[in-house]
Short mmCIF file of C-alpha atoms and ligand atoms in Angstrom, two decimals:
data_model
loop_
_atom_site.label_atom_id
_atom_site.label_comp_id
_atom_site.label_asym_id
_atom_site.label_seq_id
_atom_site.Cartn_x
_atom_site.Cartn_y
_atom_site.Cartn_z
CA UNK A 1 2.88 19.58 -7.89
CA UNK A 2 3.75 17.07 -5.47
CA UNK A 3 1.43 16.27 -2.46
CA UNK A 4 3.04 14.75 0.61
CA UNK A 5 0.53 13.99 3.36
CA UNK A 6 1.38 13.42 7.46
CA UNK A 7 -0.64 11.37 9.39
CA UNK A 8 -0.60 9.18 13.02
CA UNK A 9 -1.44 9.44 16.42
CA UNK A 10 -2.10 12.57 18.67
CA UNK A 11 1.33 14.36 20.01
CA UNK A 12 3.24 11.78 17.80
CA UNK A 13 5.23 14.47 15.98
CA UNK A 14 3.08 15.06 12.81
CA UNK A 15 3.49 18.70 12.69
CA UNK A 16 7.09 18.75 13.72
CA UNK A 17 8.04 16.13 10.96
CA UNK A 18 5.30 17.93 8.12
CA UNK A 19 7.11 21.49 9.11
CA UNK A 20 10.75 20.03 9.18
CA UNK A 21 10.06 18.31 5.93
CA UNK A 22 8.65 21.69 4.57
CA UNK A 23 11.51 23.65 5.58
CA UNK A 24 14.44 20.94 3.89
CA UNK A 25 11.71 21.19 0.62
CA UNK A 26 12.04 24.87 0.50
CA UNK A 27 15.89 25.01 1.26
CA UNK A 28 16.26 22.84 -1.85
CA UNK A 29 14.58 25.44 -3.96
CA UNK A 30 10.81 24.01 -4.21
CA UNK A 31 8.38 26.78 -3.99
CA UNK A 32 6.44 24.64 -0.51
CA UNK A 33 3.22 25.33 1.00
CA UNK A 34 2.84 24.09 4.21
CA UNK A 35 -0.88 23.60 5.49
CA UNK A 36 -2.82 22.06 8.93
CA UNK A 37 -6.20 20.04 8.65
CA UNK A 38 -6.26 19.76 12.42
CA UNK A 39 -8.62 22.01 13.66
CA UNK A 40 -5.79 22.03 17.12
CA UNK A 41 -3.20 23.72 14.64
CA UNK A 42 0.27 24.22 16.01
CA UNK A 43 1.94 24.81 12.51
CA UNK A 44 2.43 28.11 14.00
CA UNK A 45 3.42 27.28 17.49
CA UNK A 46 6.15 25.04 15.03
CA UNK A 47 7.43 27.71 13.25
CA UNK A 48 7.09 30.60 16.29
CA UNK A 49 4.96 32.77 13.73
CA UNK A 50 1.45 33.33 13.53
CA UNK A 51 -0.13 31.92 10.09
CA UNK A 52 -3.93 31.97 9.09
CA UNK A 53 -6.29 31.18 7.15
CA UNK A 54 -4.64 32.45 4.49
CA UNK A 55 -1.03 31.75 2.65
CA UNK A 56 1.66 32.97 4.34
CA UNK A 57 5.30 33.79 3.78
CA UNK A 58 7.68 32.07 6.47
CA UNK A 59 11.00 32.29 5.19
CA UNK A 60 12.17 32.31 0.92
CA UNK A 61 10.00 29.39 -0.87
CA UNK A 62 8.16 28.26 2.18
CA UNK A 63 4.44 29.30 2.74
CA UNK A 64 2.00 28.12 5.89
CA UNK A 65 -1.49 27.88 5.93
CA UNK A 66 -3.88 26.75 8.88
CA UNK A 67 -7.30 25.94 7.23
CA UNK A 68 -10.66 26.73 8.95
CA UNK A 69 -12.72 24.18 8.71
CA UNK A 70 -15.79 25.71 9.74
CA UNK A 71 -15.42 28.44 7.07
CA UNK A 72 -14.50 25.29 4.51
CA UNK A 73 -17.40 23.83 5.74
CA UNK A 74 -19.74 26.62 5.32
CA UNK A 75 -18.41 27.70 2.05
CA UNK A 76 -19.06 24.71 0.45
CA UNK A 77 -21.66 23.17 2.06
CA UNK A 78 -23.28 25.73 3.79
CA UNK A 79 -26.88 26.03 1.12
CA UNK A 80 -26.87 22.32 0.86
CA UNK A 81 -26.97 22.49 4.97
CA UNK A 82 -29.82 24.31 5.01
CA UNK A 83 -31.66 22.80 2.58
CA UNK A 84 -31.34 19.29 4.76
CA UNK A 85 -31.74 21.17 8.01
CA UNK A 86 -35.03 22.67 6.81
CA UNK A 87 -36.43 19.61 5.77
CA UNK A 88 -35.67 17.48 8.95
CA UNK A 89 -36.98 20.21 10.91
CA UNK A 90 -40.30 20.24 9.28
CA UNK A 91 -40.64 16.81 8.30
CA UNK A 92 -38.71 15.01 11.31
CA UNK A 93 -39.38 17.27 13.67
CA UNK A 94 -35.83 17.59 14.32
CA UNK A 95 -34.86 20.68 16.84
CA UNK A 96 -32.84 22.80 15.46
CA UNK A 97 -29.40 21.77 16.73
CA UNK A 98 -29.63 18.40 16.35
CA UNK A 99 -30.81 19.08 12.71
CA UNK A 100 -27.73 21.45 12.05
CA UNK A 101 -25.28 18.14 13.13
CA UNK A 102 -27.32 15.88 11.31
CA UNK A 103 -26.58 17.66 8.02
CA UNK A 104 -22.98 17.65 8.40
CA UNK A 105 -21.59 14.38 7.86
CA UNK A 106 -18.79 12.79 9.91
CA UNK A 107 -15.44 13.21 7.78
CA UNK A 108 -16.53 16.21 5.95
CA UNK A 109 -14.96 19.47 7.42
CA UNK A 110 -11.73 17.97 6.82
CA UNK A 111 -12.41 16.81 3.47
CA UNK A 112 -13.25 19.98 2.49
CA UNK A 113 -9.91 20.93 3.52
CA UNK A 114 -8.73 18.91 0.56
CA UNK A 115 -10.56 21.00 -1.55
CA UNK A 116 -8.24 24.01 -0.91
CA UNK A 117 -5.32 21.04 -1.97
CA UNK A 118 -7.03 20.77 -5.32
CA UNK A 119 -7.00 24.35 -5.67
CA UNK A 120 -3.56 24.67 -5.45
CA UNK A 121 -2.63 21.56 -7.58
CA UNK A 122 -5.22 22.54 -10.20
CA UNK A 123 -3.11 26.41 -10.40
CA UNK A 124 0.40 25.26 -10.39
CA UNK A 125 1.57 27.80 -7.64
CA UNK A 126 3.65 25.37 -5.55
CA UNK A 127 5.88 23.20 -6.41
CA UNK A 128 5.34 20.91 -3.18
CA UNK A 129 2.21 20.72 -1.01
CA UNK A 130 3.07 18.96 2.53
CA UNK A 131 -0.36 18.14 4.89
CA UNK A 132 -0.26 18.51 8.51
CA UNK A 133 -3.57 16.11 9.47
CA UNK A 134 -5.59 15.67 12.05
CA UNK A 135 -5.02 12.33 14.14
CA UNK A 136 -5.25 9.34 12.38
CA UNK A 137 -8.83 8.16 13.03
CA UNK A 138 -10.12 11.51 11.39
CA UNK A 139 -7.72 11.51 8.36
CA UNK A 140 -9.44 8.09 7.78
CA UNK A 141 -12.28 9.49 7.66
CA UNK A 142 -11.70 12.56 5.66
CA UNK A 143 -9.64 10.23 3.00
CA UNK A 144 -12.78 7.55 2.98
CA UNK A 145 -15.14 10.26 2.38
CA UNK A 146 -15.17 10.63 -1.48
CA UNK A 147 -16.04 7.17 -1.63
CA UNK A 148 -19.02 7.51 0.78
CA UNK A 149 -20.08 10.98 -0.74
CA UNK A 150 -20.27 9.51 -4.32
CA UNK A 151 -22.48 6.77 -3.21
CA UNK A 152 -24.82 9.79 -1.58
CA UNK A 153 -25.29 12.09 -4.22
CA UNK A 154 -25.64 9.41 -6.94
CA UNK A 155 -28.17 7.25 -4.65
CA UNK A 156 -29.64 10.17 -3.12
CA UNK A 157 -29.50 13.51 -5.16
CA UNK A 158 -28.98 12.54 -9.08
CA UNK A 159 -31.53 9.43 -8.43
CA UNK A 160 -33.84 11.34 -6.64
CA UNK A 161 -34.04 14.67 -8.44
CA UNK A 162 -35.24 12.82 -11.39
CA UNK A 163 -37.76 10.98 -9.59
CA UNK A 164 -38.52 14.23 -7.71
CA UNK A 165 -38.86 16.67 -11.22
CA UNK A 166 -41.51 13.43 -12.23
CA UNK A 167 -43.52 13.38 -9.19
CA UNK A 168 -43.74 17.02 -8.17
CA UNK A 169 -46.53 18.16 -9.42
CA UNK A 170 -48.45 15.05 -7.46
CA UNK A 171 -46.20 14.72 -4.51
CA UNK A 172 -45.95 18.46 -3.89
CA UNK A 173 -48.77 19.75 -2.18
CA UNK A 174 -49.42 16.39 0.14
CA UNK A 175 -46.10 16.40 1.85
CA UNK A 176 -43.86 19.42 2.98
CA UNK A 177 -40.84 18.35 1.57
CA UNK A 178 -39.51 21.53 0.04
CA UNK A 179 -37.36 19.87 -3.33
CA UNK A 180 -33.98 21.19 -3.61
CA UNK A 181 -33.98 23.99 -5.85
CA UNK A 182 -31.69 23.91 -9.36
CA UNK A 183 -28.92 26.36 -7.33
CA UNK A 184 -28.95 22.97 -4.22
CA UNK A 185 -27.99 20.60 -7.02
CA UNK A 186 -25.53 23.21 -8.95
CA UNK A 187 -23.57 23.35 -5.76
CA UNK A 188 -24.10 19.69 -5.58
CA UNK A 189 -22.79 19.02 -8.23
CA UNK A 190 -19.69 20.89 -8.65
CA UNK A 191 -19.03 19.68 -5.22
CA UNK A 192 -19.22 15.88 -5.62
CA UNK A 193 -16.77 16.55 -9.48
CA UNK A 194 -14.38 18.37 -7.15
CA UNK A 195 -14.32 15.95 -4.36
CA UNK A 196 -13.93 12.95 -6.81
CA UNK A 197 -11.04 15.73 -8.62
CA UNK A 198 -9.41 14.99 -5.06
CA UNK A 199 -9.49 11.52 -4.56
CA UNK A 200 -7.63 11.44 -8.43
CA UNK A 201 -5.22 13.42 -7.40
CA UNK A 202 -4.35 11.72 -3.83
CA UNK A 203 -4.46 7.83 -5.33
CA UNK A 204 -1.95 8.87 -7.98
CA UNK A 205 1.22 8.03 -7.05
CA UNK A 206 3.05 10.15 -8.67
CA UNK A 207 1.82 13.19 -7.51
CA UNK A 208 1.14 11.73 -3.85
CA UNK A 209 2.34 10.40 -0.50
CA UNK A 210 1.15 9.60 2.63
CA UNK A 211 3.71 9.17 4.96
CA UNK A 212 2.84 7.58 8.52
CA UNK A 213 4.08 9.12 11.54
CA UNK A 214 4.97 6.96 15.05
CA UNK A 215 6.82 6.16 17.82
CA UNK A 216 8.11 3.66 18.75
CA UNK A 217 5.38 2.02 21.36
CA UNK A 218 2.72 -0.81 20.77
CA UNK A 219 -0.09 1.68 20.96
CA UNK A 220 0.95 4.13 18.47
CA UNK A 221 2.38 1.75 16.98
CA UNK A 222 -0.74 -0.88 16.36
CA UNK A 223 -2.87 2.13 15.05
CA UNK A 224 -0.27 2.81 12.49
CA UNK A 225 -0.44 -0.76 11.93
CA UNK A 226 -4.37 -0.70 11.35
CA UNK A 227 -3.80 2.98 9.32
CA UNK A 228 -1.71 1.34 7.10
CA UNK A 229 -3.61 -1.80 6.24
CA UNK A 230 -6.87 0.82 5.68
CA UNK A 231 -5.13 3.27 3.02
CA UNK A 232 -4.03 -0.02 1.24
CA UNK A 233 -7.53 -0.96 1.21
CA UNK A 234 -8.47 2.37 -0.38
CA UNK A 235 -5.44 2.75 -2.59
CA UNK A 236 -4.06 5.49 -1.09
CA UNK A 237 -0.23 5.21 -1.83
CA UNK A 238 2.07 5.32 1.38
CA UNK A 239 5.57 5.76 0.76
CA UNK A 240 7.26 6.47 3.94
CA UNK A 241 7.16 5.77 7.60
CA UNK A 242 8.30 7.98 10.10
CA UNK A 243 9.47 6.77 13.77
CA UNK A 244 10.27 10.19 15.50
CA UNK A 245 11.05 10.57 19.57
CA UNK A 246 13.49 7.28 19.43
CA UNK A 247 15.57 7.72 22.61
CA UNK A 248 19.55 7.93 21.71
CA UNK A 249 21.31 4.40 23.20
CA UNK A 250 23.70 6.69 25.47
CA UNK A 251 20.53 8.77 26.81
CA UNK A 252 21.58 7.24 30.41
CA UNK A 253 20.67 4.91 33.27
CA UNK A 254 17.02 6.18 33.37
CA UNK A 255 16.34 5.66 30.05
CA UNK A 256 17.83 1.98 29.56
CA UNK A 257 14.36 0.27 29.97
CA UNK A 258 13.06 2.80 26.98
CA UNK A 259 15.77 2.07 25.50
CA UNK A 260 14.72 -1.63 24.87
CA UNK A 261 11.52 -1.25 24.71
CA UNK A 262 12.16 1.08 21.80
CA UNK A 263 13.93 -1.49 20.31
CA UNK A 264 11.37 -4.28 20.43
CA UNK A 265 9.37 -2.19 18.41
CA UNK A 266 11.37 -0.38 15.40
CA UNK A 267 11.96 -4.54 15.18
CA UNK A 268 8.16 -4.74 14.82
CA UNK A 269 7.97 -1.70 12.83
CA UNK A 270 10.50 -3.05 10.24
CA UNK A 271 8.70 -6.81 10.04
CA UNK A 272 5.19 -5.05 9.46
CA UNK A 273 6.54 -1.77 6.96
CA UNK A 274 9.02 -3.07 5.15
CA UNK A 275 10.25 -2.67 2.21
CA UNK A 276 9.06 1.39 3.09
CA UNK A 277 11.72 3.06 4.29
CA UNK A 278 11.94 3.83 7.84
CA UNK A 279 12.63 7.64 8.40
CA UNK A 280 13.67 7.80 11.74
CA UNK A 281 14.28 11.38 14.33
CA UNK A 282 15.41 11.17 18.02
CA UNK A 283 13.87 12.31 20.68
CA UNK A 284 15.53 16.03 21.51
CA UNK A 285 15.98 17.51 24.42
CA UNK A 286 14.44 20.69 23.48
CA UNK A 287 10.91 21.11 21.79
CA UNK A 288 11.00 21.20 17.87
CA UNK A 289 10.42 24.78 17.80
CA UNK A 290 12.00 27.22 15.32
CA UNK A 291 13.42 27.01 12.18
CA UNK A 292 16.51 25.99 13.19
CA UNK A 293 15.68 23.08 15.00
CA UNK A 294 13.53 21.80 12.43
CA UNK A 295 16.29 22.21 10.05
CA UNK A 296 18.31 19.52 12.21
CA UNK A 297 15.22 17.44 12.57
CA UNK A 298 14.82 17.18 8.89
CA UNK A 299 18.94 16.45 8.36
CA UNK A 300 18.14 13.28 10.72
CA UNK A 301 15.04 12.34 8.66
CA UNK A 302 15.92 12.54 5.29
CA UNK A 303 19.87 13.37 5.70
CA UNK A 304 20.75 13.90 1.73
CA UNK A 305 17.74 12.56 0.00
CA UNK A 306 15.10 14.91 -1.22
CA UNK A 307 12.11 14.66 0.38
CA UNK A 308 10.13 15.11 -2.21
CA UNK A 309 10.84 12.01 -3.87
CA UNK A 310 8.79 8.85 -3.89
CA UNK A 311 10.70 6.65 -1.63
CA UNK A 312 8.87 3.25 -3.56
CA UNK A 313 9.36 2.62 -7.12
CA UNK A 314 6.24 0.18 -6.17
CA UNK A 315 3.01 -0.38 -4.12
CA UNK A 316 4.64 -2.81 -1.11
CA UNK A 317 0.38 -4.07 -0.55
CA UNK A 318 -2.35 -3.74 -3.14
CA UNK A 319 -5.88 -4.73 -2.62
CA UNK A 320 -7.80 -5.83 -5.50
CA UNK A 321 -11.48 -7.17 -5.64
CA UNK A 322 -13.01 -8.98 -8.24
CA UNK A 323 -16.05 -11.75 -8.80
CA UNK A 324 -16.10 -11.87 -4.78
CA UNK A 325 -12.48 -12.63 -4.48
CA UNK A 326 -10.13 -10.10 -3.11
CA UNK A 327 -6.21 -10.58 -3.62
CA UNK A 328 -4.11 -9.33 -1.51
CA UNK A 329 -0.68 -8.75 -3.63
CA UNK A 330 2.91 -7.83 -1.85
CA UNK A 331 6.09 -6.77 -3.04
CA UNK A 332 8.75 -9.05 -1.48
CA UNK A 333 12.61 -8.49 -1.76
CA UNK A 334 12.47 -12.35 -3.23
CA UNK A 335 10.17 -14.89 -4.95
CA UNK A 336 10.84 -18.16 -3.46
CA UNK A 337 8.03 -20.38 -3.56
CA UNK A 338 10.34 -23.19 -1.35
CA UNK A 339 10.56 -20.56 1.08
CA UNK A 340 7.30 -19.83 1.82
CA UNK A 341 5.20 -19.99 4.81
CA UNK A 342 1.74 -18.78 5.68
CA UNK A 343 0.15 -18.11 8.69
CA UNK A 344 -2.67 -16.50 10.41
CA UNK A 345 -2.96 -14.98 14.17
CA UNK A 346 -6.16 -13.40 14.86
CA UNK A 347 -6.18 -10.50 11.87
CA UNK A 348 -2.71 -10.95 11.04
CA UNK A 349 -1.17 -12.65 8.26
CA UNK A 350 2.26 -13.88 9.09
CA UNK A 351 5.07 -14.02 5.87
CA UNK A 352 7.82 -16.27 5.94
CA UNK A 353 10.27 -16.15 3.63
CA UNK A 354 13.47 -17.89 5.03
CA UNK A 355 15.07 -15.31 7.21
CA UNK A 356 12.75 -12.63 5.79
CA UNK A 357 8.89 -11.75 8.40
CA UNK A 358 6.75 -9.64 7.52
CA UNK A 359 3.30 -9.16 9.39
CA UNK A 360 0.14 -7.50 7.49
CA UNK A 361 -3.08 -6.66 9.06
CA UNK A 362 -5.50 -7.40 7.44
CA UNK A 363 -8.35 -5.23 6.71
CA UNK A 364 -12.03 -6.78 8.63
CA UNK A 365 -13.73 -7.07 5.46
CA UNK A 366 -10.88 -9.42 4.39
CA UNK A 367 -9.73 -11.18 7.39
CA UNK A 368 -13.27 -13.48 8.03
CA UNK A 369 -12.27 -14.88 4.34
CA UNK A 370 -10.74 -18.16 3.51
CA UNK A 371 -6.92 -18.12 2.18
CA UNK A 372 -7.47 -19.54 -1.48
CA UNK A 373 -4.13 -19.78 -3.48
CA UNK A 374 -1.21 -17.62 -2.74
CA UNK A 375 0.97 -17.61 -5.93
CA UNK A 376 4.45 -15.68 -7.27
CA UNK A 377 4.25 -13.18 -10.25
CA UNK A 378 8.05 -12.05 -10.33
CA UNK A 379 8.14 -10.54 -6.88
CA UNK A 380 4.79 -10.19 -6.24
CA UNK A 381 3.07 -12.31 -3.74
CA UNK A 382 -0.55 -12.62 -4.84
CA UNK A 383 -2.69 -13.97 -2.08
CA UNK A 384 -6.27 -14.92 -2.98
CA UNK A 385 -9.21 -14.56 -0.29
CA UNK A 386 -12.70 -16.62 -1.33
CA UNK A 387 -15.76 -16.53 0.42
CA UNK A 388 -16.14 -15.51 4.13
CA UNK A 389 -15.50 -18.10 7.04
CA UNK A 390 -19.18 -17.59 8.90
CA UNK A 391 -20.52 -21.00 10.02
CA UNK A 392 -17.56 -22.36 10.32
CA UNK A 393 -17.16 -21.71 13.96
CA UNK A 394 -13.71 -19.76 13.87
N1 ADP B 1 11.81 14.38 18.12
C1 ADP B 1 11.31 15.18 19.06
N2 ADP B 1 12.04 15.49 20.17
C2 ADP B 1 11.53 16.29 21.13
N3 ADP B 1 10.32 16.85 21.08
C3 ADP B 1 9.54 16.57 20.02
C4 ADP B 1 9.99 15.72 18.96
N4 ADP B 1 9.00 15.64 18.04
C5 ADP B 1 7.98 16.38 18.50
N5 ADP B 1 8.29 16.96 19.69
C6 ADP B 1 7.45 17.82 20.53
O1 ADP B 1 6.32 17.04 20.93
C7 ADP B 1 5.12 17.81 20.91
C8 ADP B 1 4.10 17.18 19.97
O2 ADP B 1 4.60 17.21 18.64
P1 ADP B 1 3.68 17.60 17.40
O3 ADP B 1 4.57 17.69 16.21
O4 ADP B 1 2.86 18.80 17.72
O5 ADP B 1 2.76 16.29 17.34
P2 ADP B 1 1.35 16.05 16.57
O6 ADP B 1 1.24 17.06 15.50
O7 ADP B 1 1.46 14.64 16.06
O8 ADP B 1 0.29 16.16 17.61
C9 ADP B 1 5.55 19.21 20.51
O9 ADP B 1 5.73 19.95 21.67
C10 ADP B 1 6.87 19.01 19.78
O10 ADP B 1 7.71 20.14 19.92
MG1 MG B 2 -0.29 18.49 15.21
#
């Protein structure tokens, strides 16, 4: 199955471009599932159909599916919930409520959103899975998540149950820390194989993209910017970017100024994204609404090239960490040593390569580092980052 994920700002066009993309999948055959992690769907409002909770048939090939969250959330998280609520409630004193939000941790509904993902990769029953997320600050979280949760439940649960299973009989009676029962860590642990199952399945490249969706305006723009430069540092593969509402150059008098504005940033765009391909729509004059429409939208996008491909035969950025170095290794259209200029503004790191910019942001934990060596390995650009910069009055 292939896995195609949609993610940006609010009101950018994510749904629009992740149901016009699902629509050109299923017209070329591919059995497509089209599903919504934000808990504001509009997938339906999209396609002018109600869809639910559960798979359903929009036209031949293409199926839509707006998860709950809440009923993700409960389902697979629900026991271990109340386990944690009890306990802060009669060991914290927590109220109630604030125990209840306590136990949930930020990035979680959604992940388990991805869980449904697995399911349907693990069967085989679609050919192509696209993903409507939420805005980009929560699909951050959600994609960060299986990181964070592993570090949990092996610090807290595996750790702790076998200190817990040594102590008990001691520790027990004096404190009222119920222990989590063997059915707390069963769901545990099925949970944290499943959730690691996910992250697999969304770092491999061949199975997945994540496309970024923006327009063209500096704040949209600089949070795809900082998207971008995060899912590098997790290794999420990004394949794609996606500049929808782009004014047409004879839209008229009123819409001149737009017009260069506009341009000043697809320029941008191109000098931070490149090589990815730049899928671009124009702004309509009617809502993307219907089938029809988003038929058209996805001609502009993709015009005769199947969406489902992946549009890089290579990761453009790659993060890499090791004996408290990170290197910071970019594709480049040429290897020119001669060529070559470095620099640095602020977070940025500026690439020079005769006629050829390119502008990466640099992730935080990266940026306060010292530029080591910055070498060519064919046309890879391997930057290395030493220690940090602190004390050295930057
Ligand atoms: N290229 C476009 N031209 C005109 N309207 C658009 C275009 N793309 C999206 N829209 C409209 O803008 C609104 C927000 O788009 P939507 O896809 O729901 O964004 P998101 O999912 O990122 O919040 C919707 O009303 C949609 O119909
Ligand atoms: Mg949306």
């Amino acid at each position: 199955m292939r896995i195609i994920l949609f993610t940006g700002k609010g009101g950018v066009g994510k749904t629009s471009v992740s149901a016009a993309t699902a629509v050109r999948c299923s017209d070329l055959g591919y059995k497509t599932i089209v599903m919504s992690t934000d808990p504001a769907h509009s997938l339906g409002d999209s396609f002018n159909m109600e869809i639910g909770d559960k798979p359903k048939r929009l036209k031949e090939d293409l199926f839509g599916l707006e998860i709950d969250v809440h009923e993700e959330l409960s389902r697979n998280w629900g026991k271990i919930q109340s386990f944690i609520k009890k306990n802060l409630v009669a060991v914290a004193k927590f109220n109630d409520l604030v125990a209840e939000e306590f136990a949930v941790f930020p990035g979680m509904e959604e992940l388990f959103s991805l869980l449904r993902l697995k399911g349907f990769h693990d069967k085989g029953e679609y050919d192509v899975a696209l993903l409507d997320c939420s805005p980009t600050a929560s699909t951050m979280r959600m994609l960060s998540f299986p990181d964070i949760a592993g570090w949990y439940m092996e610090k807290f649960f595996h750790i702790e149950r076998r200190i817990m299973k040594m102590v008990r009989p001691v520790l027990n009676p004096m404190i009222e820390v119920e222990l989590p029962n063997d059915e707390v860590y069963g769901t545990i642990e099925v949970l944290y194989q499943n959730i690691d199952g996910v992250k697999e399945i969304l770092c491999d490249d061949k199975v997945s993209s994540m496309r970024l969706v923006m327009n063209p305006e500096k704040m949209v723009y600089k949070e795809s910017q900082r998207a971008y430069s995060y899912l590098n540092l997790f290794g999420f593969p990004v394949d794609a970017v996606v500049v929808n509402r782009v004014f047409p150059p004879e839209a008229g008098h009123y819409l001149r100024k737009w017009n260069d504005i506009q341009s000043k940033y697809l320029k941008e765009i191109e000098e931070s994204f490149s090589p990815l391909p730049i899928l671009r729509s124009s702004f309509r004059e009617v809502e993307m609404v219907g089938m029809e429409r988003l038929r058209e939208m996805a001609r502009e996008l993709y015009g005769d090239r199947d969406p489902t491909e992946v549009f890089v035969s290579e990761r453009p950025v790659k993060l890499t960490q090791h004996n408290g170095s990170c290197c910071l290794s970019l594709h480049l259209p040429t290897a020119n040593e001669k060529d070559l200029e470095l620099s640095m503004y602020k977070n940025e790191l500026i690439i020079r390569l005769g006629s050829y910019k390119r502008n990466v942001l640099l992730p935080r934990a990266i940026a306060d580092r010292k530029l080591v060596k910055a070498a060519f390995e064919g046309k890879r650009l391997n930057i290395t980052f030493g220690g940090r910069k602190d004390g050295e009055g930057r």
